[in-house]
Tab-separated table of C-alpha atoms and ligand atoms in Angstrom:
chain	number	residue	atom	x	y	z
J	1	ASN	CA	8.236	15.954	14.384
J	2	GLU	CA	5.726	13.882	12.493
J	3	ARG	CA	6.637	12.394	9.136
J	4	VAL	CA	4.519	10.063	7.015
J	5	PHE	CA	5.973	7.332	4.818
J	6	SER	CA	4.234	4.648	2.806
J	7	GLY	CA	4.934	2.454	-0.207
J	8	ILE	CA	3.254	0.513	-2.968
J	9	GLN	CA	4.500	-2.145	-5.385
J	10	PRO	CA	4.529	-1.509	-9.150
J	11	THR	CA	3.307	-5.001	-9.958
J	12	GLY	CA	-0.055	-4.431	-11.624
J	13	ASP	CA	-2.888	-1.965	-11.923
J	14	LEU	CA	-3.756	0.112	-8.889
J	15	HIS	CA	-7.025	-1.363	-7.544
J	16	LEU	CA	-9.867	-0.431	-5.255
J	17	GLY	CA	-8.243	-2.210	-2.286
J	18	ASN	CA	-5.079	-0.100	-2.593
J	19	TYR	CA	-7.209	2.988	-3.045
J	20	LEU	CA	-9.578	2.579	-0.090
J	21	GLY	CA	-7.062	0.844	2.188
J	22	ALA	CA	-4.204	3.280	1.647
J	23	ILE	CA	-4.293	5.935	-1.083
J	24	VAL	CA	-7.327	7.906	0.145
J	25	ASN	CA	-5.524	8.315	3.451
J	26	TRP	CA	-2.322	9.380	1.657
J	27	VAL	CA	-4.244	12.010	-0.287
J	28	ARG	CA	-5.804	13.306	2.917
J	29	MET	CA	-2.544	13.360	4.875
J	30	GLN	CA	-0.537	15.259	2.257
J	31	GLU	CA	-2.566	18.343	3.292
J	32	THR	CA	-1.546	18.114	6.954
J	33	HIS	CA	1.797	16.258	7.145
J	34	ASP	CA	5.238	15.939	5.565
J	35	CYS	CA	4.575	12.928	3.354
J	36	ILE	CA	6.870	10.614	1.423
J	37	PHE	CA	5.299	8.053	-0.937
J	38	CYS	CA	7.423	5.438	-2.613
J	39	ILE	CA	6.935	3.124	-5.584
J	40	VAL	CA	8.828	0.125	-4.291
J	41	ASP	CA	10.545	-1.321	-7.344
J	42	LEU	CA	13.198	-3.054	-5.201
J	43	HIS	CA	10.403	-5.036	-3.564
J	44	ALA	CA	8.885	-5.789	-6.977
J	45	ILE	CA	11.861	-7.920	-8.074
J	46	THR	CA	11.541	-10.347	-5.149
J	47	MET	CA	9.221	-12.384	-7.379
J	48	SER	CA	10.102	-13.280	-10.981
J	49	HIS	CA	9.448	-10.311	-13.243
J	50	ASP	CA	9.853	-8.924	-16.744
J	51	PRO	CA	12.303	-5.947	-16.798
J	52	GLN	CA	10.487	-4.021	-19.549
J	53	LEU	CA	7.164	-4.494	-17.855
J	54	LEU	CA	8.589	-3.303	-14.519
J	55	ALA	CA	9.781	-0.022	-16.057
J	56	LYS	CA	6.399	0.521	-17.708
J	57	GLN	CA	4.457	-0.318	-14.563
J	58	THR	CA	6.593	1.997	-12.430
J	59	ARG	CA	5.705	4.944	-14.663
J	60	GLU	CA	2.068	3.930	-14.947
J	61	LEU	CA	1.735	3.601	-11.195
J	62	ALA	CA	3.121	7.115	-10.786
J	63	ALA	CA	0.468	8.312	-13.244
J	64	ALA	CA	-2.288	6.409	-11.415
J	65	LEU	CA	-1.252	7.785	-8.019
J	66	ILE	CA	-1.247	11.355	-9.309
J	67	ALA	CA	-4.601	10.764	-11.032
J	68	SER	CA	-5.950	9.501	-7.692
J	69	GLY	CA	-5.053	12.766	-5.991
J	70	LEU	CA	-1.387	12.705	-4.946
J	71	ASP	CA	0.113	16.092	-5.705
J	72	PRO	CA	3.890	16.079	-6.314
J	73	ASP	CA	3.974	19.665	-5.044
J	74	ARG	CA	2.479	18.623	-1.712
J	75	CYS	CA	4.238	15.296	-1.137
J	76	ILE	CA	7.402	13.507	-2.218
J	77	LEU	CA	6.675	10.832	-4.833
J	78	PHE	CA	9.580	8.716	-6.118
J	79	HIS	CA	10.772	5.221	-6.959
J	80	GLN	CA	12.786	3.314	-4.388
J	81	SER	CA	15.718	2.191	-6.571
J	82	ALA	CA	16.621	5.858	-7.239
J	83	VAL	CA	17.599	6.424	-3.586
J	84	PRO	CA	20.620	4.380	-2.416
J	85	MET	CA	19.693	4.489	1.277
J	86	HIS	CA	17.012	1.774	0.945
J	87	ALA	CA	19.323	-1.085	-0.044
J	88	GLN	CA	22.174	0.092	2.189
J	89	LEU	CA	20.167	0.542	5.372
J	90	ALA	CA	18.391	-2.738	4.628
J	91	TRP	CA	21.747	-4.521	4.926
J	92	ILE	CA	22.424	-2.999	8.337
J	93	LEU	CA	18.916	-3.849	9.511
J	94	GLN	CA	19.253	-7.422	8.221
J	95	CYS	CA	21.994	-7.761	10.790
J	96	VAL	CA	19.646	-6.446	13.497
J	97	ALA	CA	16.549	-8.530	12.642
J	98	ARG	CA	16.513	-12.166	13.814
J	99	VAL	CA	15.755	-15.196	11.652
J	100	GLY	CA	13.072	-16.145	14.151
J	101	TRP	CA	11.263	-12.843	13.527
J	102	LEU	CA	11.241	-13.360	9.763
J	103	ASP	CA	10.145	-16.979	10.095
J	104	ARG	CA	6.875	-15.730	11.574
J	105	MET	CA	5.948	-13.550	8.558
J	106	THR	CA	2.730	-14.925	7.075
J	107	GLN	CA	3.068	-13.064	3.766
J	108	PHE	CA	6.317	-14.905	2.991
J	109	LYS	CA	4.590	-18.202	3.708
J	110	GLU	CA	1.774	-17.279	1.301
J	111	LYS	CA	4.005	-15.884	-1.455
J	112	LYS	CA	6.712	-18.544	-1.464
J	113	GLY	CA	4.138	-21.083	-2.614
J	114	LYS	CA	4.738	-24.784	-2.073
J	115	ASP	CA	8.432	-24.656	-2.796
J	116	LYS	CA	10.458	-22.780	-0.157
J	117	GLU	CA	13.698	-23.774	-1.918
J	118	GLY	CA	12.520	-21.927	-5.047
J	119	ALA	CA	11.685	-18.582	-3.370
J	120	SER	CA	14.274	-15.795	-3.697
J	121	VAL	CA	16.287	-14.774	-0.629
J	122	GLY	CA	14.964	-11.255	-1.294
J	123	LEU	CA	11.402	-12.466	-0.790
J	124	TYR	CA	12.432	-13.721	2.656
J	125	THR	CA	14.156	-10.481	3.698
J	126	TYR	CA	11.450	-8.336	2.034
J	127	PRO	CA	10.033	-7.045	5.355
J	128	VAL	CA	13.493	-5.848	6.464
J	129	LEU	CA	13.771	-3.716	3.316
J	130	GLN	CA	10.315	-2.393	4.185
J	131	ALA	CA	11.598	-1.441	7.655
J	132	ALA	CA	14.550	0.372	6.011
J	133	ASP	CA	12.106	2.308	3.808
J	134	ILE	CA	10.351	3.671	6.871
J	135	LEU	CA	13.219	4.088	9.338
J	136	GLY	CA	15.567	5.602	6.747
J	137	TYR	CA	13.394	8.736	6.783
J	138	ARG	CA	12.778	8.612	10.534
J	139	ALA	CA	9.084	8.361	9.638
J	140	THR	CA	6.641	8.351	12.542
J	141	HIS	CA	3.362	7.361	10.810
J	142	VAL	CA	2.706	4.737	8.154
J	143	PRO	CA	-0.762	4.672	6.514
J	144	VAL	CA	-1.446	1.166	5.130
J	145	GLY	CA	-4.155	-1.457	4.711
J	146	GLU	CA	-4.740	-4.226	7.238
J	147	ASP	CA	-2.524	-6.740	5.371
J	148	GLN	CA	0.622	-4.754	6.222
J	149	LYS	CA	0.093	-4.889	9.991
J	150	GLN	CA	2.541	-7.724	10.639
J	151	HIS	CA	5.270	-6.109	8.533
J	152	LEU	CA	4.857	-2.893	10.513
J	153	GLU	CA	5.145	-4.736	13.813
J	154	LEU	CA	8.428	-6.122	12.530
J	155	ALA	CA	9.591	-2.613	11.580
J	156	ARG	CA	8.801	-1.511	15.138
J	157	ASP	CA	10.751	-4.449	16.607
J	158	ILE	CA	13.726	-3.640	14.383
J	159	ALA	CA	13.638	0.046	15.419
J	160	ILE	CA	13.495	-0.892	19.097
J	161	ARG	CA	16.368	-3.401	18.811
J	162	PHE	CA	18.526	-0.965	16.801
J	163	ASN	CA	17.881	1.746	19.380
J	164	GLN	CA	18.855	-0.621	22.241
J	165	ASN	CA	22.046	-1.778	20.536
J	166	PHE	CA	23.247	1.406	18.857
J	167	GLY	CA	20.986	4.246	20.008
J	168	GLY	CA	23.532	5.796	22.344
J	169	GLY	CA	22.535	7.453	25.615
J	170	ASP	CA	18.855	8.192	25.071
J	171	GLY	CA	18.232	5.111	22.863
J	172	GLU	CA	16.095	7.107	20.434
J	173	PHE	CA	17.958	6.738	17.174
J	174	PHE	CA	14.858	5.767	15.155
J	175	PRO	CA	11.330	6.808	16.144
J	176	VAL	CA	9.210	3.658	16.588
J	177	PRO	CA	6.740	4.043	13.679
J	178	GLU	CA	2.973	3.941	14.187
J	179	PRO	CA	0.850	2.055	11.660
J	180	MET	CA	-2.286	3.950	10.612
J	181	ILE	CA	-4.973	1.529	9.466
J	182	GLN	CA	-8.022	3.711	8.957
J	183	GLY	CA	-11.472	3.836	7.396
J	184	PRO	CA	-14.302	1.337	6.810
J	185	ALA	CA	-12.386	-0.572	4.085
J	186	THR	CA	-8.978	-1.493	5.513
J	187	ARG	CA	-9.312	-4.952	3.970
J	188	VAL	CA	-11.200	-4.917	0.661
J	189	MET	CA	-12.113	-8.421	-0.489
J	190	SER	CA	-12.363	-9.996	-3.949
J	191	LEU	CA	-15.664	-9.400	-5.786
J	192	ARG	CA	-15.691	-13.131	-6.649
J	193	ASP	CA	-14.931	-14.481	-3.156
J	194	GLY	CA	-15.635	-12.598	0.066
J	195	THR	CA	-12.985	-14.606	1.931
J	196	ALA	CA	-10.056	-13.690	-0.379
J	197	LYS	CA	-8.309	-10.304	-0.383
J	198	MET	CA	-8.731	-8.137	-3.477
J	199	SER	CA	-5.278	-8.303	-5.043
J	200	LYS	CA	-3.235	-7.515	-8.134
J	201	SER	CA	-2.268	-11.153	-8.469
J	202	ASP	CA	-5.780	-12.661	-8.691
J	203	PRO	CA	-6.019	-14.133	-12.219
J	204	SER	CA	-9.649	-13.002	-12.574
J	205	ASP	CA	-10.048	-9.404	-13.717
J	206	MET	CA	-13.659	-9.548	-12.451
J	207	SER	CA	-12.368	-9.999	-8.876
J	208	ARG	CA	-11.183	-6.406	-8.630
J	209	ILE	CA	-12.005	-2.849	-9.673
J	210	ALA	CA	-8.936	-1.331	-11.309
J	211	MET	CA	-8.438	2.413	-10.889
J	212	THR	CA	-8.095	2.475	-14.676
J	213	ASP	CA	-11.579	0.969	-15.281
J	214	ASP	CA	-14.126	3.206	-16.996
J	215	ALA	CA	-17.644	3.820	-15.662
J	216	ASP	CA	-19.267	0.988	-17.662
J	217	THR	CA	-16.697	-1.569	-16.558
J	218	ILE	CA	-17.066	-0.529	-12.912
J	219	MET	CA	-20.857	-0.916	-13.100
J	220	ARG	CA	-20.610	-4.300	-14.848
J	221	LYS	CA	-18.152	-5.679	-12.266
J	222	PHE	CA	-20.322	-4.652	-9.307
J	223	LYS	CA	-23.458	-6.062	-10.949
J	224	LYS	CA	-21.670	-9.397	-11.453
J	225	ALA	CA	-20.156	-9.424	-7.949
J	226	LYS	CA	-20.843	-12.595	-5.977
J	227	THR	CA	-23.497	-12.205	-3.262
J	228	ASP	CA	-25.926	-14.308	-1.240
J	229	PRO	CA	-29.692	-14.270	-1.962
J	230	GLU	CA	-30.786	-12.485	1.273
J	231	PRO	CA	-31.655	-8.776	1.415
J	232	LEU	CA	-29.235	-6.476	3.268
J	233	PRO	CA	-29.671	-6.537	7.065
J	234	GLU	CA	-30.851	-3.511	9.060
J	235	SER	CA	-27.868	-3.572	11.422
J	236	GLU	CA	-24.181	-4.478	11.411
J	237	GLU	CA	-24.605	-7.741	13.381
J	238	GLY	CA	-26.622	-9.030	10.433
J	239	LEU	CA	-23.485	-8.890	8.260
J	240	GLU	CA	-21.754	-11.584	10.317
J	241	GLY	CA	-21.185	-14.746	8.311
J	242	ARG	CA	-21.991	-12.856	5.083
J	243	PRO	CA	-18.526	-11.891	3.802
J	244	GLU	CA	-19.629	-10.786	0.313
J	245	ALA	CA	-22.416	-8.583	1.661
J	246	ALA	CA	-20.107	-7.111	4.316
J	247	ASN	CA	-17.477	-6.336	1.680
J	248	LEU	CA	-19.881	-4.436	-0.593
J	249	VAL	CA	-21.271	-2.478	2.359
J	250	ASN	CA	-17.719	-1.572	3.485
J	251	ILE	CA	-16.848	-0.401	-0.016
J	252	TYR	CA	-20.004	1.700	-0.227
J	253	ALA	CA	-19.309	3.279	3.176
J	254	ALA	CA	-15.706	4.103	2.266
J	255	LEU	CA	-16.635	5.643	-1.101
J	256	ALA	CA	-19.494	7.640	0.404
J	257	GLY	CA	-17.352	8.801	3.336
J	258	THR	CA	-19.740	7.367	5.936
J	259	ASP	CA	-19.832	4.182	8.027
J	260	ARG	CA	-21.503	0.777	7.736
J	261	ALA	CA	-24.348	1.636	10.090
J	262	ALA	CA	-25.333	4.615	7.930
J	263	VAL	CA	-25.271	2.504	4.759
J	264	LEU	CA	-27.490	-0.129	6.390
J	265	ARG	CA	-29.936	2.521	7.607
J	266	GLU	CA	-30.339	3.524	3.972
J	267	PHE	CA	-30.306	0.101	2.277
J	268	GLY	CA	-31.301	-2.387	5.030
J	269	GLY	CA	-34.171	-4.604	3.864
J	270	GLN	CA	-33.381	-4.030	0.168
J	271	GLY	CA	-32.025	-6.756	-2.097
J	272	PHE	CA	-28.817	-6.669	-4.101
J	273	GLY	CA	-30.886	-5.962	-7.217
J	274	SER	CA	-31.138	-2.374	-6.004
J	275	PHE	CA	-27.974	-2.098	-3.874
J	276	LYS	CA	-25.503	-3.199	-6.558
J	277	PRO	CA	-26.528	-0.567	-9.152
J	278	ALA	CA	-26.424	2.113	-6.421
J	279	LEU	CA	-22.909	0.979	-5.481
J	280	GLY	CA	-21.840	0.817	-9.136
J	281	GLU	CA	-23.097	4.338	-9.705
J	282	LEU	CA	-21.379	5.752	-6.629
J	283	ALA	CA	-18.096	4.020	-7.534
J	284	ALA	CA	-18.252	5.188	-11.153
J	285	GLU	CA	-18.954	8.748	-10.021
J	286	LYS	CA	-15.982	8.733	-7.609
J	287	LEU	CA	-13.483	6.757	-9.681
J	288	ALA	CA	-14.162	7.320	-13.381
J	289	PRO	CA	-12.793	10.909	-13.406
J	290	ASN	CA	-9.515	9.510	-12.002
J	291	SER	CA	-9.307	6.985	-14.813
J	292	GLU	CA	-9.755	9.745	-17.390
J	293	ARG	CA	-6.991	11.818	-15.773
J	294	TYR	CA	-4.847	8.697	-15.723
J	295	ARG	CA	-5.143	8.193	-19.466
J	296	ASP	CA	-3.928	11.739	-20.120
J	297	LEU	CA	-1.033	11.577	-17.655
J	298	LYS	CA	0.188	8.173	-18.755
J	299	ALA	CA	0.904	9.435	-22.262
J	300	ASP	CA	3.328	12.081	-20.953
J	301	LYS	CA	6.380	9.985	-20.059
J	302	LYS	CA	8.691	12.982	-19.913
J	303	THR	CA	6.672	14.718	-17.227
J	304	LEU	CA	6.301	11.512	-15.205
J	305	ASP	CA	10.043	10.849	-15.327
J	306	ARG	CA	10.749	14.412	-14.257
J	307	ILE	CA	8.330	14.139	-11.322
J	308	LEU	CA	9.961	10.905	-10.152
J	309	ARG	CA	13.472	12.332	-10.564
J	310	ASP	CA	12.589	15.465	-8.561
J	311	GLY	CA	10.942	13.304	-5.912
J	312	ALA	CA	14.013	11.078	-5.658
J	313	ALA	CA	16.295	14.106	-5.187
J	314	LYS	CA	14.119	15.377	-2.317
J	315	ALA	CA	13.897	11.919	-0.748
J	316	ASP	CA	17.660	11.440	-1.007
J	317	ALA	CA	18.295	14.774	0.691
J	318	ILE	CA	16.390	13.495	3.749
J	319	ALA	CA	17.646	9.919	3.718
J	320	ALA	CA	21.377	10.335	3.005
J	321	PRO	CA	22.276	12.071	6.315
J	322	ILE	CA	20.192	9.558	8.307
J	323	LEU	CA	22.020	6.701	6.587
J	324	GLU	CA	25.349	8.373	7.430
J	325	ASP	CA	24.310	8.633	11.102
J	326	ALA	CA	23.286	4.969	11.101
J	327	LYS	CA	26.654	3.949	9.634
J	328	ARG	CA	28.487	5.910	12.354
J	329	ALA	CA	26.204	4.420	15.010
J	330	VAL	CA	27.178	0.842	14.093
J	331	GLY	CA	30.865	1.763	13.968
J	332	PHE	CA	31.694	2.167	10.267
J	333	LEU	CA	34.505	4.640	9.532
J	334	LYS	CA	33.658	7.532	7.262
J	335	GLY	CA	34.241	6.539	3.634
Q	1	TYM	P1	1.014	-3.326	-1.762
Q	1	TYM	O1	1.660	-2.806	-2.997
Q	1	TYM	O2	0.587	-4.751	-1.755
Q	1	TYM	O3	-0.239	-2.450	-1.403
Q	1	TYM	C1	-0.178	-1.020	-1.287
Q	1	TYM	C2	-1.130	-0.565	-0.188
Q	1	TYM	O4	-2.468	-1.023	-0.472
Q	1	TYM	C3	-2.967	-1.741	0.646
Q	1	TYM	N1	-3.838	-2.825	0.169
Q	1	TYM	C4	-5.089	-3.034	0.586
Q	1	TYM	N2	-5.857	-2.382	1.479
Q	1	TYM	C5	-7.117	-2.833	1.654
Q	1	TYM	N3	-7.640	-3.903	0.989
Q	1	TYM	C6	-6.908	-4.590	0.095
Q	1	TYM	N4	-7.431	-5.629	-0.568
Q	1	TYM	C7	-5.555	-4.163	-0.137
Q	1	TYM	N5	-4.569	-4.588	-0.959
Q	1	TYM	C8	-3.523	-3.773	-0.749
Q	1	TYM	C9	-1.745	-2.281	1.369
Q	1	TYM	O5	-2.016	-2.566	2.724
Q	1	TYM	C10	-0.752	-1.160	1.183
Q	1	TYM	O6	-0.944	-0.166	2.179
Q	1	TYM	N6	4.898	-4.204	1.292
Q	1	TYM	C11	4.000	-3.168	0.831
Q	1	TYM	C12	4.687	-1.986	0.195
Q	1	TYM	C13	5.714	-1.304	1.052
Q	1	TYM	C14	5.475	-0.435	2.164
Q	1	TYM	C15	6.735	-0.015	2.605
Q	1	TYM	C16	4.306	-0.006	2.815
Q	1	TYM	C17	7.064	-1.348	0.871
Q	1	TYM	N7	7.675	-0.579	1.810
Q	1	TYM	C18	6.873	0.843	3.708
Q	1	TYM	C19	4.453	0.855	3.911
Q	1	TYM	C20	5.719	1.260	4.341
Q	1	TYM	C21	3.073	-3.767	-0.234
Q	1	TYM	O7	3.403	-4.767	-0.859
Q	1	TYM	O8	1.948	-3.045	-0.499
């Protein structure tokens, strides 16, 4: 049985990287699979945070995800802290994962900054909680962007080790989850620097397209995007060593639902003076309606809270028996 799980942090506005790297695939898969999508507020407190802002951002992210096409009648949408399994299974899995495995995680090294002593313990064990998210639903497929690849390899290692140690006869307690990293924009880069990932934490608002930006803002940001002075190449090899150009072509391909080669057949030989407005127009056409829907949804807190509460009840109904099985498997007596 196939089951899809994925998560996203409520730490800032949903941006084009999240959308093209993950959300478009979530929206597509909700038509064909059992899907569970989680706003990971437990993960969001691994870095210092403002409690009031976290509550607001959790609700706003739910609104933005629904505005982007998630349908709470077709998928389960909820916030992580509302389902007890996540924290409880994470503890068990922390005793399965090895310190050596976590020491290899590059995202911890980036996020802890210069001062390892000052990082929270939760930031270090973050990827184990992520494994619990996935395994606690016995999910088989996990649609994410490229930057989550290492965390998913860890989740696979944890599943395999748990199965070996506690899986019983057939050793198949948890399915080993498959990452799904799909589309022409699995790693969307900053509009100000083609070598840096587009991210919520970049201080420059011009570095990213927020899913809440209106059509004019989207156009202005693409027109101001950093580029080199050469025209676009005719073929994909010509994008090598041109990270900004490659990024804009990837974004165009993803939004248009084609591939890079097709975009270059259309725009190869043209300068950015004509490509950027075409990209801005395409992006505004695809994204601006979402931002209008978002503004309407965001105002209706009651409905959003009800959607999240219903989602959490459905998620809990799946996760609670799996957690019980896991507790028996490691030898805990029934409570
Ligand atoms: P987060 O909140 O950083 O990002 C959510 C999703 O967006 C993708 N993404 C990108 N894709 C392409 N280009 C970019 N510039 C870009 N930036 C972000 C991410 O790959 C991700 O798919 N740890 C996870 C959340 C998480 C999770 C999980 C994911 C918690 N538990 C279980 C999958 C399964 C995170 O911080 O994603």
